[in-house]
Amino acid sequence: MQLIFFFFSGNDDFYPGGRIYPNPKEPCLFLSLGRSVDYFPLQKRSRVSVPFDINREWFDEPKQKTSIESLPDECLFEILRRLPVGQDRSVCASVSKRWLMLLSSICENEICSNGSTQDDNVVVDDAEGLSNEGYLSRSLEGKKATDVRLAAIAVGTASRGGLGKLTIRGSNSDRGVTNVGLKAIAHGCPSLKVFSVFDVATIDDEGLIEIASGCHKLEKLDLCKCPNISDKTLIAISKKCPNLAELSIESCPNIGNEGLQAIGKLCPNLRSVSIKGCSGVGDQGVCGLMSSASYVLSKVKLESLMVSDLSLATIGHYGFQVTDLVLSGLPNVSEKGFWVMGNGRGLQKLNSITIECCQGLTDTAIEAVGKGCPNVKNFQLRKCAYLSDKGLVSFTRAALSIESLKLQECHRITQIGLFGVFFHCAAKLKVLTLISCYGIKDLDLDLPAISPSESFWSLTIRDCPGFGDANLALLGKLCPRLKHVELSGLQRVTDVGFLPLLECSETGLTTVNLSGCLNVTDRVVLSVVNSYGWTLQVLCLDGCTRVTDASMMAIAGNCPMLSDLDVSKSAITDTGIAALARGNQISLEILSFSGCVSVSDKSIPAFKKLGQSLAGLNIKRCSAISNRGVSKLQEHLWTCDILY
């Protein structure tokens, strides 16, 4: 028996109170002579279709209504895969969850071209709307991360440039992301190049293997806190994704040595590897990876791993192309490991090195690293308890190319080590950052003559309680070309130390941050503004309680390029804000008065005037500003982000 299916397109007009056709007995309509039925407009488009027998003019009213939903999945799959790629597929995906999931399960090579019903091997090409370039980016977080949304992404992006980047963070507790959602992406998004999964415990190797099988263009893979992912995933990725260039795995306890070895051997384009907190990774995996990918790998990060000296020795021997190296939290690495790494002579191209929380980094070890990495320019040390002035000076003596040095929580470094850096690296040193180094104090020492650095432009000293005026004045003489100055939380710095630094500066300052310097007064601000107002772009006086309206008046008349001003928790009042509003602050974008208790509703008109160029205004904890005043500001400054 031959059947014909009729579908309502949604474009026909339905009229209430009457029948559809004036003559229900017209044979060409193929309608049943059943009871007279009145039709009214429907709230939703009907998906019901009724079969008709073309061999009979009339037929009895069916005992049971039939719809396309009664078709088994296999039949509906065959129908849906013949839909053209584009809007039709997206519309059909909106019919029901079942249709969406079926559409998302159709692989690219299973889509038939228009009119092709007999040849299953005919595939839609780019000319028919399928783009594999991967222009689109999608991100799902928390409750939005579900299989249904992934299926919708797989179907919806196929005809709109293709999905190139997908990030999944967390998962819905009730209907979280599972392997089903990953399979949908694998089938519908062959253009995927960047895939990141964070904190998703409901997926395992099965889903990631599907990604590897369907997304051969994958270039970057991030796996973080995925406890059910194992070496099987990395082995599949290594075999089917030859373009993989960046791999990052964190807190994946079931990933071990075998997976890393496969990545090293079978991924010829691998450039960057980051491994953190993976208890299954040991020397065998790191050594296998480094030795196999030695001629392409340029960035290596090992953090919180139970590797030993052997891994560092392998890096030092096979790191021919490594330019960036991060070693953090390696408790089993001793002084010998760093010494062998430096003497391996394989890190000749190393440009940046960061070493954190490694007890094996001693004075002897760091000297060997300096000799083995003669071209390193950026050097960062954090929580190196056994490093002293001797080791730091030895390193700078060997690594003469140092341009940026950052020391954080290295408490055995003193004033001698600090100025020893300038003695050996003054010619090329550009940036110096000291954070929470308690060993640096003002000492009355006879230091050797040091030539001023013509390249040094950025000085950051933060939360070093012993650093005071004497050290700051000495640094001022060595840094005549400063542009960026950040002195945060230095209660021992006063006008006496900062003014000589300003007097020695021969170029225009662009950034000055004195947050938390309680003893800095208007005198310093006036000197900065009067000398460098035409170049100053960022000025932070947060917590400078001795800065008053006099500074605001000077800023108003001398800083036309200022874009970011922070005077939080200072002694500024309504008078200072009024003066600022009268100035020519055409570039001011960020303004913060947080904690200025003397600023009241009287400043609302001034804020409105300043708001013409503002993108952000912070008036938190300004207790004298009422809720009504805030409402007025919000109404007037609707383009400005106001924090209150």
XYZ file of C-alpha atoms in Angstrom, residues 33-637:
605
model
C -15.692 12.090 5.682
C -15.663 11.834 9.431
C -17.391 14.187 11.786
C -17.546 17.827 10.907
C -14.624 19.549 12.563
C -14.178 23.220 13.239
C -10.622 24.597 13.177
C -9.164 27.397 15.234
C -5.708 29.003 15.273
C -3.191 26.831 17.110
C -0.774 28.181 19.685
C 2.010 25.937 18.415
C 2.775 24.535 14.999
C 1.438 21.016 14.676
C 3.871 18.234 13.932
C 1.098 15.645 13.376
C 0.773 14.096 9.914
C -1.910 11.648 8.883
C -1.342 8.893 6.295
C -3.739 8.619 3.356
C -4.346 5.748 0.963
C -4.241 7.090 -2.590
C -5.910 3.918 -3.933
C -9.197 4.770 -2.154
C -11.205 7.944 -2.617
C -12.391 7.747 0.936
C -11.302 5.614 3.846
C -12.514 5.056 7.308
C -11.478 7.209 10.188
C -8.345 5.648 11.709
C -8.749 4.016 15.042
C -5.426 5.379 16.219
C -3.846 8.658 15.195
C -0.423 8.344 13.610
C 2.442 10.867 13.651
C 6.001 11.007 12.495
C 6.993 10.634 16.138
C 5.842 7.021 15.946
C 8.639 6.217 13.526
C 11.533 4.300 15.030
C 14.839 6.118 15.416
C 16.352 4.271 12.466
C 13.709 5.570 10.058
C 13.744 9.098 11.437
C 17.548 9.069 11.225
C 17.343 8.234 7.504
C 14.933 11.111 6.955
C 16.928 13.662 8.923
C 20.235 12.843 7.314
C 18.751 13.823 3.959
C 18.021 17.347 5.139
C 20.245 20.001 3.564
C 22.805 21.540 5.862
C 21.630 24.930 7.020
C 18.477 26.458 8.412
C 16.317 23.388 7.739
C 18.423 21.258 10.052
C 18.381 23.920 12.756
C 14.595 24.232 12.537
C 14.133 20.483 12.768
C 16.440 20.387 15.782
C 13.968 22.694 17.529
C 11.074 20.243 17.154
C 11.936 18.039 20.103
C 14.791 16.760 22.184
C 14.607 13.470 20.305
C 15.045 15.169 16.929
C 17.875 17.292 18.290
C 19.786 14.299 19.624
C 19.250 12.345 16.384
C 20.468 15.250 14.277
C 23.499 15.684 16.493
C 24.383 12.002 16.057
C 24.703 12.352 12.281
C 28.328 12.444 11.197
C 29.545 14.638 8.370
C 30.072 11.692 6.040
C 26.541 10.454 6.709
C 24.821 13.579 5.381
C 23.287 12.991 1.942
C 23.231 15.705 -0.684
C 19.931 17.122 -1.907
C 17.999 14.559 -3.852
C 20.297 11.702 -3.017
C 18.275 8.810 -1.701
C 20.000 5.896 -3.276
C 23.668 6.607 -2.712
C 24.657 6.876 0.932
C 28.184 7.872 -0.001
C 27.258 11.240 -1.493
C 28.454 13.901 0.928
C 27.523 17.548 1.219
C 30.398 19.825 0.232
C 31.240 23.358 1.218
C 29.283 24.769 -1.664
C 26.085 23.468 -0.088
C 26.698 25.370 3.120
C 28.999 23.227 5.269
C 32.017 25.188 6.437
C 34.898 23.483 8.173
C 36.963 26.554 8.951
C 36.013 26.722 12.634
C 35.252 30.400 13.091
C 32.891 30.072 16.063
C 33.648 29.875 19.765
C 31.317 28.531 22.460
C 31.591 28.282 26.253
C 29.366 26.410 28.721
C 29.620 26.890 32.472
C 27.870 25.373 35.474
C 24.161 24.732 34.977
C 24.395 25.564 31.284
C 26.788 22.687 30.675
C 24.465 19.865 29.550
C 24.352 17.274 26.794
C 21.377 19.001 25.185
C 23.257 22.280 24.838
C 26.247 20.480 23.357
C 23.948 18.791 20.857
C 22.444 22.166 19.948
C 25.929 23.593 19.443
C 26.873 20.666 17.221
C 23.835 21.160 14.983
C 23.669 24.946 15.039
C 27.295 25.763 14.245
C 27.657 23.438 11.264
C 26.325 25.959 8.742
C 27.601 29.117 10.432
C 31.342 28.867 10.021
C 31.947 25.732 12.036
C 32.885 25.355 15.708
C 36.547 26.151 16.308
C 36.758 26.548 20.085
C 34.748 24.889 22.849
C 35.138 25.379 26.603
C 33.226 23.423 29.257
C 33.567 24.573 32.871
C 31.829 22.596 35.546
C 28.648 20.666 34.893
C 24.953 20.658 35.713
C 24.466 18.584 38.848
C 21.243 16.992 37.551
C 21.810 16.792 33.800
C 25.533 17.267 33.443
C 27.782 16.754 30.470
C 28.367 13.095 29.684
C 29.916 11.106 26.868
C 26.675 11.573 24.905
C 27.288 15.309 24.639
C 30.908 14.807 23.622
C 29.819 12.356 20.925
C 27.485 14.999 19.528
C 30.385 17.436 19.268
C 32.598 14.763 17.715
C 29.993 13.959 15.054
C 28.917 17.499 14.246
C 32.042 19.617 14.723
C 34.941 18.263 12.657
C 36.365 21.792 12.554
C 37.052 21.861 16.319
C 40.592 23.090 17.004
C 40.585 24.119 20.673
C 38.878 21.983 23.332
C 38.993 22.758 27.064
C 37.308 20.822 29.855
C 37.473 22.028 33.476
C 36.091 20.204 36.505
C 33.832 17.684 34.752
C 33.783 14.331 36.527
C 30.962 12.823 34.453
C 32.983 12.169 31.290
C 35.550 9.471 30.668
C 37.768 8.041 27.948
C 34.828 6.993 25.775
C 33.762 10.588 25.129
C 37.285 11.908 24.571
C 38.079 9.036 22.194
C 35.026 10.092 20.165
C 36.431 13.637 20.077
C 39.739 12.285 18.815
C 37.974 10.237 16.118
C 35.778 13.077 14.865
C 37.923 16.186 15.382
C 41.158 15.506 13.512
C 41.961 19.223 13.303
C 42.370 19.519 17.074
C 45.333 21.767 17.922
C 44.891 22.528 21.610
C 43.597 20.289 24.417
C 43.083 21.358 28.050
C 41.986 18.797 30.623
C 41.597 19.975 34.222
C 40.068 18.014 37.125
C 38.776 15.178 34.969
C 39.320 12.172 37.260
C 37.983 9.559 34.819
C 40.285 10.470 31.931
C 43.233 8.119 31.527
C 46.098 7.325 29.187
C 43.619 5.876 26.691
C 42.495 9.397 25.839
C 46.014 10.690 25.190
C 46.864 7.614 23.114
C 43.762 8.172 20.950
C 44.567 11.888 20.600
C 48.142 11.115 19.590
C 47.014 8.678 16.883
C 44.181 10.704 15.359
C 45.063 14.363 15.965
C 48.439 14.956 14.285
C 47.992 18.755 14.435
C 48.034 18.845 18.241
C 50.303 21.727 19.240
C 49.349 22.479 22.871
C 48.533 20.041 25.656
C 47.615 20.986 29.222
C 46.609 18.450 31.852
C 45.908 19.290 35.492
C 44.670 17.189 38.394
C 43.934 14.136 36.246
C 45.159 11.296 38.491
C 44.610 8.510 35.948
C 46.810 10.070 33.282
C 50.300 8.635 33.484
C 53.492 7.916 31.633
C 52.117 5.864 28.750
C 49.888 8.664 27.471
C 52.675 11.255 27.544
C 55.042 8.918 25.724
C 52.467 8.424 22.957
C 51.952 12.193 22.629
C 55.702 12.733 22.295
C 56.129 10.070 19.633
C 53.050 10.688 17.456
C 52.420 14.460 17.620
C 55.070 16.043 15.364
C 53.681 19.577 15.828
C 53.664 19.621 19.634
C 54.998 22.980 20.854
C 53.663 23.410 24.388
C 53.118 21.015 27.305
C 51.813 21.842 30.783
C 51.447 19.115 33.428
C 50.216 19.949 36.921
C 49.173 17.831 39.865
C 48.954 14.501 38.009
C 50.007 11.860 40.502
C 50.398 9.202 37.819
C 53.058 11.138 35.910
C 56.681 10.322 36.711
C 60.143 10.461 35.231
C 59.326 7.855 32.593
C 56.564 9.959 31.069
C 58.433 13.277 31.185
C 61.646 11.777 29.821
C 59.811 9.962 27.037
C 57.980 13.122 26.054
C 61.075 15.335 26.087
C 63.301 12.922 24.188
C 60.710 12.280 21.457
C 59.607 15.899 20.953
C 63.001 17.519 21.453
C 63.096 19.281 18.073
C 59.662 20.952 18.272
C 58.771 21.455 21.941
C 59.279 25.098 22.923
C 57.221 25.544 26.122
C 57.378 23.179 29.102
C 55.636 23.538 32.473
C 55.995 20.950 35.237
C 54.142 21.722 38.449
C 53.357 19.709 41.574
C 54.756 16.449 40.219
C 56.694 13.647 41.913
C 59.469 13.660 39.317
C 63.140 13.464 40.257
C 66.508 14.736 39.082
C 66.233 12.466 36.033
C 63.473 14.587 34.496
C 65.500 17.800 34.831
C 68.552 16.082 33.396
C 66.485 15.061 30.362
C 65.218 18.616 29.929
C 68.748 19.947 30.072
C 69.927 17.419 27.480
C 66.980 17.376 25.034
C 65.528 20.876 25.385
C 67.057 22.131 22.142
C 64.021 24.219 21.153
C 62.701 25.110 24.616
C 62.252 28.856 25.036
C 59.935 28.938 28.077
C 60.410 26.692 31.112
C 58.401 26.604 34.357
C 59.414 24.312 37.229
C 57.165 24.594 40.268
C 56.566 22.481 43.349
C 58.978 19.615 42.582
C 59.875 18.314 46.076
C 61.917 15.345 44.853
C 64.282 17.425 42.709
C 67.571 18.126 44.457
C 70.495 20.436 43.843
C 71.978 17.754 41.612
C 68.999 17.880 39.258
C 69.350 21.609 38.612
C 73.120 21.291 38.307
C 72.842 18.527 35.693
C 70.139 20.470 33.820
C 72.402 23.514 33.576
C 75.403 21.488 32.504
C 73.443 19.558 29.876
C 74.019 22.468 27.491
C 70.721 21.792 25.734
C 68.918 24.961 26.843
C 70.798 27.398 24.659
C 67.564 28.884 23.274
C 65.898 29.312 26.656
C 64.408 32.797 26.895
C 62.272 32.627 30.047
C 62.600 30.468 33.164
C 60.420 30.360 36.277
C 61.368 28.331 39.345
C 58.967 28.134 42.285
C 58.908 26.206 45.559
C 61.862 23.984 44.686
C 64.095 23.181 47.644
C 66.791 21.919 45.299
C 67.492 25.406 43.962
C 70.592 26.404 45.916
C 73.368 28.864 45.171
C 75.365 26.155 43.379
C 72.330 25.036 41.381
C 71.345 28.494 40.182
C 74.884 29.295 39.104
C 74.885 26.149 36.939
C 71.528 27.157 35.441
C 72.921 30.592 34.589
C 75.921 29.099 32.832
C 73.780 26.605 30.913
C 71.246 29.209 29.801
C 73.348 32.125 28.548
C 70.529 33.648 26.488
C 67.812 33.733 29.133
C 66.121 37.148 29.370
C 63.249 36.674 31.800
C 63.961 35.095 35.181
C 61.426 34.536 37.980
C 62.116 33.011 41.396
C 59.448 32.368 44.032
C 59.740 30.794 47.455
C 63.315 29.620 46.972
C 64.295 29.258 50.619
C 67.908 28.207 50.034
C 68.833 30.946 47.565
C 71.061 33.729 48.904
C 72.875 36.800 47.592
C 75.811 34.660 46.509
C 73.716 32.524 44.184
C 71.799 35.464 42.714
C 74.968 37.405 41.950
C 76.596 34.294 40.445
C 73.579 33.776 38.203
C 73.562 37.361 36.929
C 77.316 37.165 36.349
C 76.796 34.125 34.090
C 73.510 35.118 32.419
C 74.415 38.527 31.089
C 71.329 38.732 28.849
C 68.875 39.168 31.726
C 66.291 41.862 30.954
C 63.577 41.088 33.505
C 64.072 39.766 37.052
C 61.293 38.917 39.507
C 61.936 37.771 43.067
C 59.050 36.781 45.335
C 59.336 35.523 48.899
C 63.076 34.941 48.589
C 63.882 36.058 52.109
C 67.641 35.415 52.025
C 68.143 38.036 49.307
C 69.379 41.302 50.815
C 70.503 44.734 49.685
C 73.818 43.220 48.535
C 72.149 40.830 46.116
C 69.809 43.517 44.828
C 72.550 45.939 43.850
C 74.743 43.062 42.663
C 72.149 42.483 39.944
C 72.608 46.056 38.732
C 76.374 45.733 38.892
C 76.395 42.805 36.437
C 73.265 43.402 34.345
C 72.939 47.179 34.205
C 73.546 47.263 30.465
C 70.472 45.164 29.566
C 68.243 45.027 32.647
C 64.842 46.609 31.943
C 62.409 45.337 34.590
C 62.879 44.543 38.300
C 60.109 43.190 40.543
C 60.477 42.461 44.261
C 57.487 41.016 46.154
C 57.495 40.124 49.855
C 61.261 39.805 50.161
C 61.752 40.409 53.857
C 65.551 40.256 53.734
C 65.887 43.545 51.834
C 66.408 46.331 54.354
C 67.967 49.758 54.502
C 71.613 49.155 55.424
C 74.502 51.592 55.524
C 76.897 49.691 53.256
C 79.804 50.733 51.066
C 78.680 49.577 47.641
C 80.978 49.528 44.587
C 80.486 52.177 41.929
C 77.693 51.142 39.575
C 76.996 52.779 36.243
C 73.403 53.957 35.679
C 71.283 51.699 33.490
C 70.122 53.315 30.278
C 67.694 50.476 29.516
C 65.943 50.104 32.889
C 62.366 51.465 32.775
C 60.163 49.491 35.220
C 60.558 49.195 39.008
C 58.056 47.282 41.172
C 58.588 46.794 44.904
C 55.608 45.392 46.772
C 55.154 44.439 50.420
C 58.833 44.521 51.381
C 58.576 45.961 54.910
C 62.316 46.636 55.290
C 62.622 48.628 52.074
C 62.889 52.344 52.813
C 64.161 55.729 51.713
C 67.863 54.803 51.570
C 67.398 51.965 49.082
C 64.935 53.997 47.009
C 67.328 56.926 46.728
C 70.124 54.590 45.561
C 67.887 52.989 42.972
C 66.908 56.419 41.720
C 70.537 57.164 40.828
C 70.810 53.857 38.911
C 67.532 54.243 36.982
C 67.398 57.600 35.210
C 64.996 56.397 32.504
C 62.146 55.081 34.611
C 58.629 55.088 33.135
C 56.815 52.654 35.424
C 57.119 52.934 39.223
C 55.120 50.781 41.641
C 55.861 51.056 45.348
C 53.050 49.243 47.157
C 52.692 48.660 50.855
C 56.012 50.305 51.728
C 55.328 52.118 54.973
C 58.975 53.102 55.412
C 59.036 55.076 52.150
C 58.470 58.802 52.643
C 58.865 61.973 50.625
C 62.570 61.972 51.547
C 63.233 58.826 49.536
C 60.820 59.306 46.643
C 61.756 62.884 45.729
C 65.407 62.009 44.851
C 64.117 59.238 42.570
C 61.975 61.788 40.739
C 64.836 64.241 40.476
C 67.045 61.620 38.805
C 64.451 60.631 36.239
C 65.281 61.958 32.801
C 62.247 60.620 30.916
C 58.527 61.029 31.400
C 56.799 58.769 33.907
C 53.648 57.060 32.580
C 52.632 54.948 35.600
C 53.026 55.762 39.294
C 51.550 53.447 41.928
C 52.056 54.411 45.572
C 49.230 52.377 47.079
C 49.652 51.708 50.775
C 52.506 54.184 51.224
C 51.012 55.813 54.294
C 53.785 58.384 54.737
C 53.685 59.861 51.235
C 52.150 63.349 51.167
C 50.929 65.966 48.702
C 54.522 67.050 48.221
C 55.332 63.894 46.225
C 52.126 64.096 44.185
C 52.747 67.736 43.302
C 56.294 66.892 42.207
C 55.087 64.010 40.007
C 52.306 66.063 38.447
C 54.355 69.202 37.841
C 57.302 67.317 36.327
C 55.582 64.507 34.382
C 51.931 65.532 34.121
C 51.998 65.584 30.313
C 53.050 61.916 30.103
C 51.314 60.487 33.190
C 48.604 57.947 32.306
C 48.056 55.959 35.526
C 48.238 57.345 39.065
C 47.332 55.202 42.075
C 47.282 56.746 45.558
C 45.099 54.096 47.213
C 45.556 54.208 50.981
C 47.731 57.326 50.952
C 45.916 58.913 53.879
C 48.030 62.077 53.807
C 47.056 62.996 50.245
C 44.513 65.840 50.241
C 42.563 68.113 47.898
C 45.768 69.982 47.019
C 46.860 66.970 44.981
C 43.526 66.866 43.151
C 43.816 70.509 42.198
C 47.281 69.903 40.767
C 46.117 66.836 38.857
C 43.189 68.775 37.382
C 45.420 71.352 35.771
C 48.428 69.320 34.682
C 47.447 65.781 33.588
C 45.557 65.808 30.282
C 46.678 62.253 29.391
C 45.633 60.674 32.691
C 43.264 57.726 32.064
C 43.261 55.920 35.442
C 43.129 57.722 38.799
C 42.725 55.957 42.156
C 42.598 58.021 45.349
C 40.727 55.477 47.471
C 40.988 55.787 51.263
C 42.700 59.159 50.970
C 41.784 62.515 52.550
C 40.018 63.795 49.402
C 36.792 65.778 49.927
C 34.074 67.316 47.759
C 36.353 70.298 47.130
C 38.970 68.124 45.432
C 36.411 66.397 43.211
C 34.928 69.742 42.179
C 38.407 70.937 41.219
C 38.982 67.775 39.169
C 35.697 68.318 37.318
C 36.760 71.823 36.366
C 39.968 70.524 34.814
C 40.516 69.266 31.288
C 40.322 65.510 31.931
C 39.466 64.429 28.404
C 41.227 61.046 28.734
C 40.010 59.969 32.189
C 38.338 56.545 31.963
C 38.705 54.931 35.405
C 38.115 56.893 38.612
C 38.097 55.440 42.135
C 37.152 57.165 45.389
C 36.433 54.021 47.390
C 36.523 54.612 51.131
C 36.706 58.412 50.884
C 34.338 59.156 53.764
C 34.429 62.935 53.194
C 32.943 62.643 49.685
C 29.194 63.346 49.808
C 26.168 64.037 47.611
C 27.648 67.475 46.918
C 29.998 65.761 44.445
C 27.163 64.312 42.328
C 27.212 67.224 39.800
C 30.992 66.892 39.489
C 30.696 63.146 38.941
C 28.115 63.769 36.219
C 30.469 66.108 34.420
C 33.394 63.711 34.725
C 31.178 60.872 33.548
C 31.251 62.100 29.961
C 34.442 60.113 29.402
C 34.317 57.603 32.287
C 33.979 53.871 31.731
C 34.209 52.999 35.441
C 33.514 54.839 38.698
C 34.176 53.317 42.143
C 32.411 54.970 45.074
C 32.249 51.964 47.393
C 32.241 52.714 51.119
C 31.685 56.428 50.515
C 29.278 56.575 53.415
C 28.335 60.221 52.891
C 26.856 59.488 49.443
C 23.194 58.556 49.799
C 21.251 55.942 47.858
C 19.366 58.735 46.165
C 22.642 60.229 44.972
C 23.725 56.879 43.591
C 20.409 56.542 41.734
C 20.892 59.943 40.134
C 24.363 58.932 38.994
C 23.079 55.705 37.524
C 20.416 57.542 35.570
C 22.873 60.061 34.174
C 25.925 57.828 33.705
